[in-house]
mmCIF file of C-alpha atoms in Angstrom:
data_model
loop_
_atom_site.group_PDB
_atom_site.id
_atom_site.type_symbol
_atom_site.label_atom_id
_atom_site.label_comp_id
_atom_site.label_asym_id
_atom_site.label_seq_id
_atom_site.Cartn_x
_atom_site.Cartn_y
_atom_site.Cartn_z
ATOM 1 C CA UNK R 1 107.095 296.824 90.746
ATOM 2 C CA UNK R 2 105.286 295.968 87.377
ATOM 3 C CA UNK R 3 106.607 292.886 85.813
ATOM 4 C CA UNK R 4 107.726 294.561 82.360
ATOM 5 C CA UNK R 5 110.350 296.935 84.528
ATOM 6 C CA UNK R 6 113.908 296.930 84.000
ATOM 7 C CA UNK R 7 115.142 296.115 87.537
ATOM 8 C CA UNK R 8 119.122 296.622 86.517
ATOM 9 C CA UNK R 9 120.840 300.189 85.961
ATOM 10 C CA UNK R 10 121.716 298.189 82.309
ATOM 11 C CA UNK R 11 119.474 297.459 79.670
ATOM 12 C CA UNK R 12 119.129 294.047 78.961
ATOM 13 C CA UNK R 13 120.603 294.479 75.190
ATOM 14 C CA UNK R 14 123.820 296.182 76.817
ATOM 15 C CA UNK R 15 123.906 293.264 79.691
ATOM 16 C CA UNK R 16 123.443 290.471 76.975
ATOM 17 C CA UNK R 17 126.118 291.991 74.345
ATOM 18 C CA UNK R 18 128.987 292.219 77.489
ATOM 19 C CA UNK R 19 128.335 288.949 78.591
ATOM 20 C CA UNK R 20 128.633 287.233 74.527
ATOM 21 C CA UNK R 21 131.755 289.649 74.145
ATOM 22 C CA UNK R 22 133.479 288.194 77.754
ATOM 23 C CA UNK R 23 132.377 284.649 77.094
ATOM 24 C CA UNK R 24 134.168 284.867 73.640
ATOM 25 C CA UNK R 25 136.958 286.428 75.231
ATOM 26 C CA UNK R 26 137.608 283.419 77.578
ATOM 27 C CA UNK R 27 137.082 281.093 75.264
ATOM 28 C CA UNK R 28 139.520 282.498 72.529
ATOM 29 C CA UNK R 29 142.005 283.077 75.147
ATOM 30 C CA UNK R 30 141.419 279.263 76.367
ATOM 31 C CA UNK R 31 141.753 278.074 72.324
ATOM 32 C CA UNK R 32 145.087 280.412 72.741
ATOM 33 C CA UNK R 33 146.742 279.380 75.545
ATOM 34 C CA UNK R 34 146.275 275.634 74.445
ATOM 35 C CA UNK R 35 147.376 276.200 71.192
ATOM 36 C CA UNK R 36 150.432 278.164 72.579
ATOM 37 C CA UNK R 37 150.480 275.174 75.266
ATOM 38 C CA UNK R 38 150.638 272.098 72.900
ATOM 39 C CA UNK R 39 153.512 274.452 70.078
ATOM 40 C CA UNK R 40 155.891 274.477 73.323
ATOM 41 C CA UNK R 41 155.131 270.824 74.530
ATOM 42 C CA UNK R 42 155.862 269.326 70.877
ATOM 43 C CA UNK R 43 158.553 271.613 70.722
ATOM 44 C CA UNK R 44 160.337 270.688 73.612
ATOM 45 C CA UNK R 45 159.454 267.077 73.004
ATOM 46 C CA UNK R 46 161.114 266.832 69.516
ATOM 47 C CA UNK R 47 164.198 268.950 71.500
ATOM 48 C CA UNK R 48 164.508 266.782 74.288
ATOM 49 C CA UNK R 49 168.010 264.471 74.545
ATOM 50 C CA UNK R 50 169.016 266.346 70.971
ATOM 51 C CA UNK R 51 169.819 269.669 72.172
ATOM 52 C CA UNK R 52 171.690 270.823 75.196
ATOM 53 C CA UNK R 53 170.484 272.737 77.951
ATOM 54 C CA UNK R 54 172.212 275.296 77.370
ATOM 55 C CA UNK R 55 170.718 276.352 74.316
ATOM 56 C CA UNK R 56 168.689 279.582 73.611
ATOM 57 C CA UNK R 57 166.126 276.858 71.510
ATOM 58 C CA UNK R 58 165.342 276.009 75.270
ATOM 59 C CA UNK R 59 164.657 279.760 75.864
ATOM 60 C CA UNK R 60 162.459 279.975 73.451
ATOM 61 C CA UNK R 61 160.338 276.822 74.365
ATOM 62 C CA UNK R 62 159.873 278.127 77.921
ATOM 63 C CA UNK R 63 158.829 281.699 77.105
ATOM 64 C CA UNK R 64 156.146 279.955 74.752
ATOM 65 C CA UNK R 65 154.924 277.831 77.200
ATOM 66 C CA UNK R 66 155.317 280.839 79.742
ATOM 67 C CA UNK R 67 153.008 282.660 77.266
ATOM 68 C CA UNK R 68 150.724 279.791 77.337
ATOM 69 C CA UNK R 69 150.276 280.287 80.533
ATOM 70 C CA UNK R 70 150.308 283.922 81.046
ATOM 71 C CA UNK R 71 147.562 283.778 78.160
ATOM 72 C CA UNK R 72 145.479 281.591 79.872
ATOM 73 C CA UNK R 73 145.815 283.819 82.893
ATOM 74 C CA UNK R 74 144.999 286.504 81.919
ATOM 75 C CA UNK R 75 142.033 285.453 79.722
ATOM 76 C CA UNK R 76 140.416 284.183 82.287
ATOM 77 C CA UNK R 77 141.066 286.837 85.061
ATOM 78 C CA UNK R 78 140.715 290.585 82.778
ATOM 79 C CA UNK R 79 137.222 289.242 81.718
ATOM 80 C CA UNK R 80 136.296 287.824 85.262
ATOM 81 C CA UNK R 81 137.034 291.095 86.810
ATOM 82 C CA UNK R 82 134.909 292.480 84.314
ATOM 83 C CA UNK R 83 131.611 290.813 84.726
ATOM 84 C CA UNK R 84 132.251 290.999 88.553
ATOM 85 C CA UNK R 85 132.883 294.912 88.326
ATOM 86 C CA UNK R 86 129.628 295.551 85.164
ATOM 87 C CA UNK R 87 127.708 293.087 87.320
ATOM 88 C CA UNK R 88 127.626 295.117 90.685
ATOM 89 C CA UNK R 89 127.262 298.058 88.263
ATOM 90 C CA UNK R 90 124.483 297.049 87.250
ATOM 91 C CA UNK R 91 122.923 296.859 90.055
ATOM 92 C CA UNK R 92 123.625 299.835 92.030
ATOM 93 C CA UNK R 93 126.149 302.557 91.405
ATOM 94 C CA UNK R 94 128.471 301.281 94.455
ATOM 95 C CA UNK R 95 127.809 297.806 93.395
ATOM 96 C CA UNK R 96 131.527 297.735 91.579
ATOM 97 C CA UNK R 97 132.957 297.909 95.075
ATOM 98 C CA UNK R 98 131.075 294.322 96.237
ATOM 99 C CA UNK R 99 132.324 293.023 92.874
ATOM 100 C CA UNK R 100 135.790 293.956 93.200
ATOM 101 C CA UNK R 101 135.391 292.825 96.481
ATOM 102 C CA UNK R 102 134.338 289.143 95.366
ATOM 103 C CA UNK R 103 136.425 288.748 92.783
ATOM 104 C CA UNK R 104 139.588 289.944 94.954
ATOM 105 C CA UNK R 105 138.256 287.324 98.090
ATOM 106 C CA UNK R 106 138.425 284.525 95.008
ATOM 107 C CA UNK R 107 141.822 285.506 93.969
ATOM 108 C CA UNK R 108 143.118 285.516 97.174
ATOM 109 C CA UNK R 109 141.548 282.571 98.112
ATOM 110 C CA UNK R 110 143.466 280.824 94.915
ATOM 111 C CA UNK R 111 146.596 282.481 95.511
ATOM 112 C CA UNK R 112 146.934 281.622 99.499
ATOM 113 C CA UNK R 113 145.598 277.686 99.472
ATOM 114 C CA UNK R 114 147.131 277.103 95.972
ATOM 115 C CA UNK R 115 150.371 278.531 96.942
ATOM 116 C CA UNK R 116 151.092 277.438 100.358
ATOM 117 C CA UNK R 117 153.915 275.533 99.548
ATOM 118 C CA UNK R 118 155.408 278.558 98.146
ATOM 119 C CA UNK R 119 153.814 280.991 101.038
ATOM 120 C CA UNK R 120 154.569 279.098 103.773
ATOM 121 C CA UNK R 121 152.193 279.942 107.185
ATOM 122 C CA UNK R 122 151.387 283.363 105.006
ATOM 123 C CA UNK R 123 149.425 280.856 102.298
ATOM 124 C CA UNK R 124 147.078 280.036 104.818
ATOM 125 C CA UNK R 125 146.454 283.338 106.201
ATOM 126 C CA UNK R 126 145.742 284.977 102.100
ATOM 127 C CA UNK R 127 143.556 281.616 101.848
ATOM 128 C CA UNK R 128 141.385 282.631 104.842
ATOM 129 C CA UNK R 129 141.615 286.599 104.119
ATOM 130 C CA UNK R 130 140.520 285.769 100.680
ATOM 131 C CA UNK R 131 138.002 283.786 101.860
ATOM 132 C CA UNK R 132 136.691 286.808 104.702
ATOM 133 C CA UNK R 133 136.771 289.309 101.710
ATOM 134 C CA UNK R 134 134.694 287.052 99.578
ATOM 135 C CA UNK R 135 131.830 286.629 102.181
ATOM 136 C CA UNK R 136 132.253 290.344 102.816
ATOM 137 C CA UNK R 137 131.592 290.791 98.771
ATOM 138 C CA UNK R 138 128.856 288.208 98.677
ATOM 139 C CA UNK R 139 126.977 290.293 101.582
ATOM 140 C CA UNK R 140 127.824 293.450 100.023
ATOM 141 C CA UNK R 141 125.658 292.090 96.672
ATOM 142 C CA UNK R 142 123.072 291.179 98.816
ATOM 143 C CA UNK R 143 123.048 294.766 100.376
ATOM 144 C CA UNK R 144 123.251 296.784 96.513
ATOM 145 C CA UNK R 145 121.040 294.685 95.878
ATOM 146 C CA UNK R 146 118.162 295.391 98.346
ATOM 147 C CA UNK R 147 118.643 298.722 98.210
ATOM 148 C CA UNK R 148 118.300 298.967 94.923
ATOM 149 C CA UNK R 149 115.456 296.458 94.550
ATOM 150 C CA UNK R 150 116.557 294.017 91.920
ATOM 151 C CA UNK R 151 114.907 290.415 91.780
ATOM 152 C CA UNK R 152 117.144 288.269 94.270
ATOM 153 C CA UNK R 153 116.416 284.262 95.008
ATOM 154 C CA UNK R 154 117.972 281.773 96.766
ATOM 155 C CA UNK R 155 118.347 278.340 95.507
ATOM 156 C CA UNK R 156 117.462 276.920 92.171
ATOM 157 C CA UNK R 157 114.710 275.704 90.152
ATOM 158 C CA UNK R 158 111.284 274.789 92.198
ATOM 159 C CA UNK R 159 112.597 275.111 95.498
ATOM 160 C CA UNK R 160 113.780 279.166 95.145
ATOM 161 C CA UNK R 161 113.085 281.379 97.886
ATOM 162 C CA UNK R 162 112.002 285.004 96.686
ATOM 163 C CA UNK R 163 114.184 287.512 99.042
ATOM 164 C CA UNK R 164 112.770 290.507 96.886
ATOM 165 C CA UNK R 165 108.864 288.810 96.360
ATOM 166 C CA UNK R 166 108.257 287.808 99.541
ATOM 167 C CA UNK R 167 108.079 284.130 100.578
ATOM 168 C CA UNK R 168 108.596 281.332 97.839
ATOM 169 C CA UNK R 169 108.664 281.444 94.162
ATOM 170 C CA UNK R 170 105.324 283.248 92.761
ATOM 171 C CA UNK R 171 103.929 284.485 95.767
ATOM 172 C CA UNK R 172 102.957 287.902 95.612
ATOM 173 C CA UNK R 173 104.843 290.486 98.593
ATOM 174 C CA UNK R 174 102.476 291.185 101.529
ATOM 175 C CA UNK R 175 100.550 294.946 101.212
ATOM 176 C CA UNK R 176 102.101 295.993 104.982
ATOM 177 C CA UNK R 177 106.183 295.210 103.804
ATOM 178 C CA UNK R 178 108.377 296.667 101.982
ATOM 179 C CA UNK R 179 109.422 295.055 98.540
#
């Protein structure tokens, strides 16, 4: 495979332009949600032991801060899904099914050990299905991705082991294998 290639289904313009446009997404959602997050929290500090309980001004504090968190949510999440689903994309034309898969194991994951309390003996049993599904994601990458013969390492830096070159960093794959 000649250096100069495209690897990815994706040119590298398109690739580049999603990932600016789901960084900025997170990070105006983030500005959002804290924004929304600090209005009900001053709000319901200058409120507190002035107005009763009972009043809708209390409503209206707890469906900002409800927002605040639903933004945050969702900011984070919508553009997650995204990059996991465009990522596996571009890669192979199945590889949205290893991202779904990933991002769904990480959810689950999240939901089931960060809601136990809530989920009882079922928290544990999402936390490890979540985790199961995210291996099972991780592997299906690692399958898209050999079939379709994209540049893979593993580890970082110096010490990265080529699974796609052949042996470490640099080396060039043997004539008898296949790349």
């Amino acid at each position: 495979m000649p250096e100069d290639r495209n690897p990815y289904r994706f040119g590298f313009s398109f690739m580049e332009r999603w990932t600016r446009w789901l960084k900025a997404a997170i990070w105006i959602s983030l500005a959002t949600a804290l924004a929304l997050g600090a209005i009900g929290l001053v709000a319901g500090g200058t409120m507190d032991g002035r107005v009763p309980a009972e009043s809708p001004w209390w409503t209206a504090v707890w469906t900002v801060l409800g927002a605040a968190a639903a933004v945050l949510a969702l900011g984070i999440l919508v553009p997650l899904l995204a990059a996991f689903v465009l990522g596996g994309l571009a890669i192979h034309r199945y590889g949205w099914i290893p991202g779904l898969a990933a991002f769904a194991g990480i959810l689950g994951t999240a939901v089931g050990f960060g809601l136990d309390d809530y989920l009882g003996d079922r928290g544990a049993t999402v936390g490890l299905a979540g985790i199961a599904v995210l291996v099972a994601g991780v592997l299906g990458f690692f399958l898209v991705g050999c079939l379709a013969k994209v540049p893979m390492w593993i580890g970082t830096g110096g010490a990265r082991l080529s699974l796609t070159r052949g042996g470490a960093e640099g080396e060039r794959p043997s004539r008898g294998g296949r790349r």
